[in-house]
PDB file of C-alpha atoms in Angstrom:
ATOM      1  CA  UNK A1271      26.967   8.297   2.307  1.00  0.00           C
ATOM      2  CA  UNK A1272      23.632   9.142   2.728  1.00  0.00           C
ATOM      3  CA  UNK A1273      20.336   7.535   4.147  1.00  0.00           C
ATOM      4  CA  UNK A1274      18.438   5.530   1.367  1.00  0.00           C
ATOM      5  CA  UNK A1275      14.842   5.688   1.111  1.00  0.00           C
ATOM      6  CA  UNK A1276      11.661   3.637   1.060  1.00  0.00           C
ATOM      7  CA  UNK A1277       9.064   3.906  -1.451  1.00  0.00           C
ATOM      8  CA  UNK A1278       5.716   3.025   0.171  1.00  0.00           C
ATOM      9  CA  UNK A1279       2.573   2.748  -2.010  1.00  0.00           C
ATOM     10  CA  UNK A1280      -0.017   0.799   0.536  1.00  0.00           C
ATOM     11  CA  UNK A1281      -0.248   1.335   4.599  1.00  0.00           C
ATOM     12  CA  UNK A1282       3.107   3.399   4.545  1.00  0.00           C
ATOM     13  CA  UNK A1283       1.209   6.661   2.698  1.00  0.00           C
ATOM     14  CA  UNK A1284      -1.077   6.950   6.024  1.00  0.00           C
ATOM     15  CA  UNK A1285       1.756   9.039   7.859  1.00  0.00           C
ATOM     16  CA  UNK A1286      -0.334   7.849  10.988  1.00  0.00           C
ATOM     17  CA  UNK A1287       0.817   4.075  10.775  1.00  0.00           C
ATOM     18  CA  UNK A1288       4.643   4.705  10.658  1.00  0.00           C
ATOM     19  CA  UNK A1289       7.330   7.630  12.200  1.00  0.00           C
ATOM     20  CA  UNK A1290       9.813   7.805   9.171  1.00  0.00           C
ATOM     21  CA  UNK A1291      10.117  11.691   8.273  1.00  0.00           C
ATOM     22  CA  UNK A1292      10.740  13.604   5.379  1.00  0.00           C
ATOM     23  CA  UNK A1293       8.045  11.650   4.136  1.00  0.00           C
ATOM     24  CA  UNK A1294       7.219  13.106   0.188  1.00  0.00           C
ATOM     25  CA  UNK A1295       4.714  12.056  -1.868  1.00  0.00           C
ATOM     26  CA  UNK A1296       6.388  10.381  -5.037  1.00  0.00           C
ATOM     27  CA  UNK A1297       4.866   8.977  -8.540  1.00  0.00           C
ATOM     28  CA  UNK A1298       6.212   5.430  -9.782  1.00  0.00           C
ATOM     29  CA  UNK A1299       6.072   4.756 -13.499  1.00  0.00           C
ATOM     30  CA  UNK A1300       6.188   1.182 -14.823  1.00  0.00           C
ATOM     31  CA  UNK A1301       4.600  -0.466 -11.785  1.00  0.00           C
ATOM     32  CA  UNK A1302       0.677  -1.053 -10.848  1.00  0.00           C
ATOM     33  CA  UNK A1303      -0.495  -2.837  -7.340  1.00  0.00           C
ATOM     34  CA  UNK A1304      -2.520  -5.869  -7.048  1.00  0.00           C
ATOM     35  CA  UNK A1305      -3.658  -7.820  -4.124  1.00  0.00           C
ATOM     36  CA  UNK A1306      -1.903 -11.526  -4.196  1.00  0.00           C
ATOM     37  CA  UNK A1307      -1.920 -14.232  -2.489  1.00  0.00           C
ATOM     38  CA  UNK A1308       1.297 -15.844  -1.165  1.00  0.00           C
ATOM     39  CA  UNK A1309       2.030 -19.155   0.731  1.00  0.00           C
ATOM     40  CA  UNK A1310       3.613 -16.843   3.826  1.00  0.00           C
ATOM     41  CA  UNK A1311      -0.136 -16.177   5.078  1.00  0.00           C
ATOM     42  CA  UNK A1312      -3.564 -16.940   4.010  1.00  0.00           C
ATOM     43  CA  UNK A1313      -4.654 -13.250   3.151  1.00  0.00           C
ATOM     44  CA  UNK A1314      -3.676 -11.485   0.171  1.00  0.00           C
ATOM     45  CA  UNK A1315      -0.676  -8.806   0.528  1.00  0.00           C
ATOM     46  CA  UNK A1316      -1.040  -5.236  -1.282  1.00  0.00           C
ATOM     47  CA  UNK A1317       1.639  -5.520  -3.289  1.00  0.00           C
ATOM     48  CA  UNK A1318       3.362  -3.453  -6.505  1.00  0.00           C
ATOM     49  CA  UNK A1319       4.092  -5.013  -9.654  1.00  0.00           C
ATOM     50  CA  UNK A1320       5.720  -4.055 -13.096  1.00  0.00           C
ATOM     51  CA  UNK A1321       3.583  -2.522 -15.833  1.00  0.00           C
ATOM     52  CA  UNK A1322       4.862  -0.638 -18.650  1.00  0.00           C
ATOM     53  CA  UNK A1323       1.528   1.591 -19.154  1.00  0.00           C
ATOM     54  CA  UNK A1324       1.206   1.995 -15.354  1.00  0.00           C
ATOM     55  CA  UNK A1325       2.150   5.190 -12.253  1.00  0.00           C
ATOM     56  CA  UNK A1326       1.336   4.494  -9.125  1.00  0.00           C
ATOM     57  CA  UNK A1327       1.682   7.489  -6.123  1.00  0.00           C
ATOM     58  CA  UNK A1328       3.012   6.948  -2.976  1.00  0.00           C
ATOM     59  CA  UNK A1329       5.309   8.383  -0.440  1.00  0.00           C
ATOM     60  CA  UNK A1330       9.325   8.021   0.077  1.00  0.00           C
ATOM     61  CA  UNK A1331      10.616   8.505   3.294  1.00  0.00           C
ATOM     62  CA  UNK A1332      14.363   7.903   4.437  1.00  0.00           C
ATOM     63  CA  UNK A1333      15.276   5.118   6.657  1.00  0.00           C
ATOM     64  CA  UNK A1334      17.116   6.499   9.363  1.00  0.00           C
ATOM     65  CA  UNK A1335      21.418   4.872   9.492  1.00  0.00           C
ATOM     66  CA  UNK A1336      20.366   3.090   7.546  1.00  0.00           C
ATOM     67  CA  UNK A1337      19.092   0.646   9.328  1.00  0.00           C
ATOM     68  CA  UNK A1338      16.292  -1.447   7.434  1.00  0.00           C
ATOM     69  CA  UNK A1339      15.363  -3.633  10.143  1.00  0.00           C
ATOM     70  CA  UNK A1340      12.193  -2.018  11.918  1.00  0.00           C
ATOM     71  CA  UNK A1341      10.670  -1.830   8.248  1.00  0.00           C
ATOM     72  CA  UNK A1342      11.904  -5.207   6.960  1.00  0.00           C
ATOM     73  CA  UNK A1343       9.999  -6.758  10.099  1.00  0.00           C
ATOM     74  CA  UNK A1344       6.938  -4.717   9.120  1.00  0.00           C
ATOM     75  CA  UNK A1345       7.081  -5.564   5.732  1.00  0.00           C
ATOM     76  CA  UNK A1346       8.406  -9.280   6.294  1.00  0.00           C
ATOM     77  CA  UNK A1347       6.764 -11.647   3.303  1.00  0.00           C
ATOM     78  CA  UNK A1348       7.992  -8.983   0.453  1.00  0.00           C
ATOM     79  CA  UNK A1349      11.661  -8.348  -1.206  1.00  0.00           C
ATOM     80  CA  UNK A1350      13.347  -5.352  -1.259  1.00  0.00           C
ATOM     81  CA  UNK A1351      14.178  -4.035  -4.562  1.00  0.00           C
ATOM     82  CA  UNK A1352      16.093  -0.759  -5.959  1.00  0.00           C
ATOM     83  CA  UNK A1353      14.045   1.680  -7.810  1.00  0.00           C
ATOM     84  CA  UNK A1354      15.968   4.084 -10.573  1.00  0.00           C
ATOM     85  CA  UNK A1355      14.890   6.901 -12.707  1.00  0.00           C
ATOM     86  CA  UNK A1356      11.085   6.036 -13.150  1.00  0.00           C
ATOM     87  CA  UNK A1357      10.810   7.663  -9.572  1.00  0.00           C
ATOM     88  CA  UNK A1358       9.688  11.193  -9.436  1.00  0.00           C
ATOM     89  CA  UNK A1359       9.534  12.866  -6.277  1.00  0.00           C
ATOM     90  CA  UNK A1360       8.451  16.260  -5.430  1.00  0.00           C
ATOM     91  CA  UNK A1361      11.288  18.550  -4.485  1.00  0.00           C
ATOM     92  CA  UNK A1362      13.710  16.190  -6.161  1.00  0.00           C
ATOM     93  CA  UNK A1363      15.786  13.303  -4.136  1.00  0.00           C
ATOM     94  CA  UNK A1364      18.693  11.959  -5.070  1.00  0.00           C
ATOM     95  CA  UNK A1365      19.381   9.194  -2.974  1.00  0.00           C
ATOM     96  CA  UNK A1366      19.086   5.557  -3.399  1.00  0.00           C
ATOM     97  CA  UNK A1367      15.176   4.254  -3.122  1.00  0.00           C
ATOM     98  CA  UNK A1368      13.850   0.613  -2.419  1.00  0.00           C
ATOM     99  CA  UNK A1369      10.692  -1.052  -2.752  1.00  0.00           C
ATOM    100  CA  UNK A1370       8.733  -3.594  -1.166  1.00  0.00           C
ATOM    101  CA  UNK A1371       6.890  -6.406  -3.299  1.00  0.00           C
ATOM    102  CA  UNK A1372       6.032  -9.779  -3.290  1.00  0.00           C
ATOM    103  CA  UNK A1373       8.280 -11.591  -5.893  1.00  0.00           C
ATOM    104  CA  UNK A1374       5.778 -13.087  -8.385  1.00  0.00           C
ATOM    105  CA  UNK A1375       7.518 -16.827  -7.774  1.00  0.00           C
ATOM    106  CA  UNK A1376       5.970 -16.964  -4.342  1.00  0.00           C
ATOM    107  CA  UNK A1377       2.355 -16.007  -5.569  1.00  0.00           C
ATOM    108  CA  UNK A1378      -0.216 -18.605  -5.407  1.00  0.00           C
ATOM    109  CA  UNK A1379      -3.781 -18.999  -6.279  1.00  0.00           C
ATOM    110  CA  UNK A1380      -5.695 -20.451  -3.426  1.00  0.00           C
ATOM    111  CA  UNK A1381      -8.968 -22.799  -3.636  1.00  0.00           C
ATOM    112  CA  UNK A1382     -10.927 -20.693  -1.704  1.00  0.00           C
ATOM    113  CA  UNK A1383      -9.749 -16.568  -1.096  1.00  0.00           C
ATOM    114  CA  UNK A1384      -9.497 -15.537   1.891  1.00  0.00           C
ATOM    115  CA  UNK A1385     -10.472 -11.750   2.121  1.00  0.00           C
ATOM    116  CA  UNK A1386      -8.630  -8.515   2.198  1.00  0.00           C
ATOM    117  CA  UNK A1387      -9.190  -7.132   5.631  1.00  0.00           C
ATOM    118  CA  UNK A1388     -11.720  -3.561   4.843  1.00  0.00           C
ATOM    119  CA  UNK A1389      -9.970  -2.354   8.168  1.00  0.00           C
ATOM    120  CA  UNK A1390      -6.446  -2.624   5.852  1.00  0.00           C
ATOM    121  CA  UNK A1391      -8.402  -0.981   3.188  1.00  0.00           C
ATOM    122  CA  UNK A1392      -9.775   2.144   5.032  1.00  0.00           C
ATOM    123  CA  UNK A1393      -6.107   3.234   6.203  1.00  0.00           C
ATOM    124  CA  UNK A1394      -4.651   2.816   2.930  1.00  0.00           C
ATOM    125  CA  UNK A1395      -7.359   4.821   1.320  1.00  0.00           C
ATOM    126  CA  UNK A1396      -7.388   7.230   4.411  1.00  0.00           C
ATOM    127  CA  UNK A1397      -3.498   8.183   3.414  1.00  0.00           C
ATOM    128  CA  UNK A1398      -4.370   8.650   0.064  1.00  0.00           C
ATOM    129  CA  UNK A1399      -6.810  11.201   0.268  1.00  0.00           C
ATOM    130  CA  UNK A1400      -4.926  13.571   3.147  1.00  0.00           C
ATOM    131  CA  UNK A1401      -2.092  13.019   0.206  1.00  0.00           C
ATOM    132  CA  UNK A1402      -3.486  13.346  -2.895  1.00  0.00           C
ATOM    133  CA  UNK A1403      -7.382  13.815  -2.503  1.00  0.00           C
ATOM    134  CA  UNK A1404      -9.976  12.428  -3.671  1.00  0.00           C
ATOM    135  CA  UNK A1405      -8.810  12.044  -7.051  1.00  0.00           C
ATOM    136  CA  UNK A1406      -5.594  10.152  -5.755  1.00  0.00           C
ATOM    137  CA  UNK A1407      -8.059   7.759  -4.043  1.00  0.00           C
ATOM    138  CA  UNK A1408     -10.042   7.113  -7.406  1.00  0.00           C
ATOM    139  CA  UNK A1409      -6.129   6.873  -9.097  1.00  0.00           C
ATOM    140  CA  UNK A1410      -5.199   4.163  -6.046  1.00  0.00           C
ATOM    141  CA  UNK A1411      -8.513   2.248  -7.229  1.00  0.00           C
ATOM    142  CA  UNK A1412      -7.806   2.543 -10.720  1.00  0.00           C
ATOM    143  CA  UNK A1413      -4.202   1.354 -11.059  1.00  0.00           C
ATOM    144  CA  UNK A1414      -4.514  -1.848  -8.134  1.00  0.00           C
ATOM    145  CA  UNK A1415      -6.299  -5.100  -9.448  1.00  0.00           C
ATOM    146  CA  UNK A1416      -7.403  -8.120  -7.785  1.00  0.00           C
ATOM    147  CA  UNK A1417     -10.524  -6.742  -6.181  1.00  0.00           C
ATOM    148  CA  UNK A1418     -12.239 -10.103  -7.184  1.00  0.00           C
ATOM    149  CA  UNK A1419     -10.517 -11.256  -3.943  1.00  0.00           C
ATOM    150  CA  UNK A1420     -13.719 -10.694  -0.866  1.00  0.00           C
ATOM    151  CA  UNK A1421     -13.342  -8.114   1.804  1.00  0.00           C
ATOM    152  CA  UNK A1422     -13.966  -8.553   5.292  1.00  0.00           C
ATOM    153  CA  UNK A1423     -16.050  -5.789   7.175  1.00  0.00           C
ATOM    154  CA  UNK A1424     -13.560  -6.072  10.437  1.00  0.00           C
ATOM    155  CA  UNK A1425     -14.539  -2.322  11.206  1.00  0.00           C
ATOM    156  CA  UNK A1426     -16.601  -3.303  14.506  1.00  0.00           C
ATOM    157  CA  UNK A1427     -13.572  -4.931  15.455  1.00  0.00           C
ATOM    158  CA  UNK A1428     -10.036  -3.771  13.351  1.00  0.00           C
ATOM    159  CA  UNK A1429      -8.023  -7.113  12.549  1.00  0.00           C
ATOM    160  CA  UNK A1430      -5.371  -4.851  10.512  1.00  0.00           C
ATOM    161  CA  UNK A1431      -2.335  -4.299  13.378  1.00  0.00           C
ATOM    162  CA  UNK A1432      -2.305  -0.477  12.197  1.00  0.00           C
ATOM    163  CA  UNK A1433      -5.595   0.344  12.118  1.00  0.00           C
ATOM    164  CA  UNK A1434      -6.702   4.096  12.189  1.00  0.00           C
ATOM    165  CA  UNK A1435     -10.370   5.968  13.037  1.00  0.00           C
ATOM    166  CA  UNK A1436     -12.146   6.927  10.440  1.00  0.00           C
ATOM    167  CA  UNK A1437     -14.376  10.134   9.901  1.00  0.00           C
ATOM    168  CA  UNK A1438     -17.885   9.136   8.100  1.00  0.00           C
ATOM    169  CA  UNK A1439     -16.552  10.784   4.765  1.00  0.00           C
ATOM    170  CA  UNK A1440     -13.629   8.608   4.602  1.00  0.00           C
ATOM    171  CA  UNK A1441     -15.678   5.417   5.235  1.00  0.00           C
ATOM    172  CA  UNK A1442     -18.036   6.790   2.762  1.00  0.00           C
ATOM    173  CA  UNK A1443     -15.367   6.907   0.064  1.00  0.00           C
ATOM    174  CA  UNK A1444     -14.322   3.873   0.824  1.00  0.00           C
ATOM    175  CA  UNK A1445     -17.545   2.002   0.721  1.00  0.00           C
ATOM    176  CA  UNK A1446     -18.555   4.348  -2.780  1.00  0.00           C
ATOM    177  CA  UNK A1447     -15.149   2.981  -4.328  1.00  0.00           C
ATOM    178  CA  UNK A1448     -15.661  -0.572  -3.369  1.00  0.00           C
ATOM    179  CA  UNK A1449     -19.533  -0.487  -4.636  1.00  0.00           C
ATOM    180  CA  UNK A1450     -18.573   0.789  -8.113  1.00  0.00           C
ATOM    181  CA  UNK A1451     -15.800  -1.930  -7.905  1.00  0.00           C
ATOM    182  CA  UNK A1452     -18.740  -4.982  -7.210  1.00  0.00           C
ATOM    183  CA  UNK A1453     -16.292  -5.746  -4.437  1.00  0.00           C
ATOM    184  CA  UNK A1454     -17.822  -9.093  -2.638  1.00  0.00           C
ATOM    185  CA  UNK A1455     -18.413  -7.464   1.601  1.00  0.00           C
ATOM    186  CA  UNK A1456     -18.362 -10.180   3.798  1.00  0.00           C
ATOM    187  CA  UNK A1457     -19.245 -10.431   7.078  1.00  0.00           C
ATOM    188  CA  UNK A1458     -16.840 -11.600  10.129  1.00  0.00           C
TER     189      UNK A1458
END
């Protein structure tokens, strides 16, 4: 039998924030992202949802024995669901790939949003471009919704756990996307 793999479309592209090799970038059809809220925390979660029109990009990576419980823990407040033949990863794989999302029965829509931390932001964006460039980046923006939700400027002081240095390019691509988004900046 061998190893299954993870398909990871937020945080888990920046190789930086994780140590699961034979990491390969991978294209999704029938599934977006969107930022929603849940009842398990009072920020929104990244997470993927179905979409007939819709490819996303990520990474798969295997998950060593297969032992899912270091990235269950990280990814605790999702479901783990089997992927099939809309996955397309470079240099082929044939072995059994999961997903993380939040099932849509646990979404809720808060009276006030609480933000989506820009220190979260910056290392998802920051894997996308050393995977895909900066057209990848503009694809991430294009095919995740929910940017109506405000974003906290936590740079001074990260609040995301996996938090990575930026150079002043990627911040600037960051801040460019989120401008021609309107995204709402708010302070800490």
């Amino acid at each position: 039998m061998s190893d299954p793999y993870f398909f990871g479309y937020g945080s888990l592209v920046n190789r930086a924030t994780h140590g699961y090799g034979e990491a390969r970038r991978a294209r999704l059809g029938g599934w977006r992202r969107e930022w929603r809220y849940t009842s398990h925390r009072a920020g929104p979660f990244l997470t993927a949802v179905r979409c007939a029109l819709s490819e996303i990009e990520g990474l798969v990576a295997m998950v060593p024995g297969a032992d899912w419980r270091a990235l269950d823990l990280r990814e605790s407040g999702y479901a783990r669901l089997p992927l099939g033949a809309a996955l397309h990863v470079e240099g082929a794989l044939n072995a059994a790939t999961q997903i993380y999302a939040v099932p849509a029965a646990d979404a809720v829509s808060p009276a006030a949003k609480q933000p989506i931390l820009l220190s979260y932001i910056d290392v998802v964006i920051q894997g996308y471009l050393r995977e895909y460039g900066a057209d990848g980046v503009a694809r991430f923006f294009a095919t995740t919704d929910g940017w109506d939700a405000p974003v906290l400027d936590d740079r001074a002081a990260p609040l995301y756990p996996r938090h990575q240095p930026l150079t002043p390019v990627e911040r600037a691509l960051v801040d460019t996307h989120l401008a021609v988004l309107g995204a709402r900046i708010v302070a800490p």
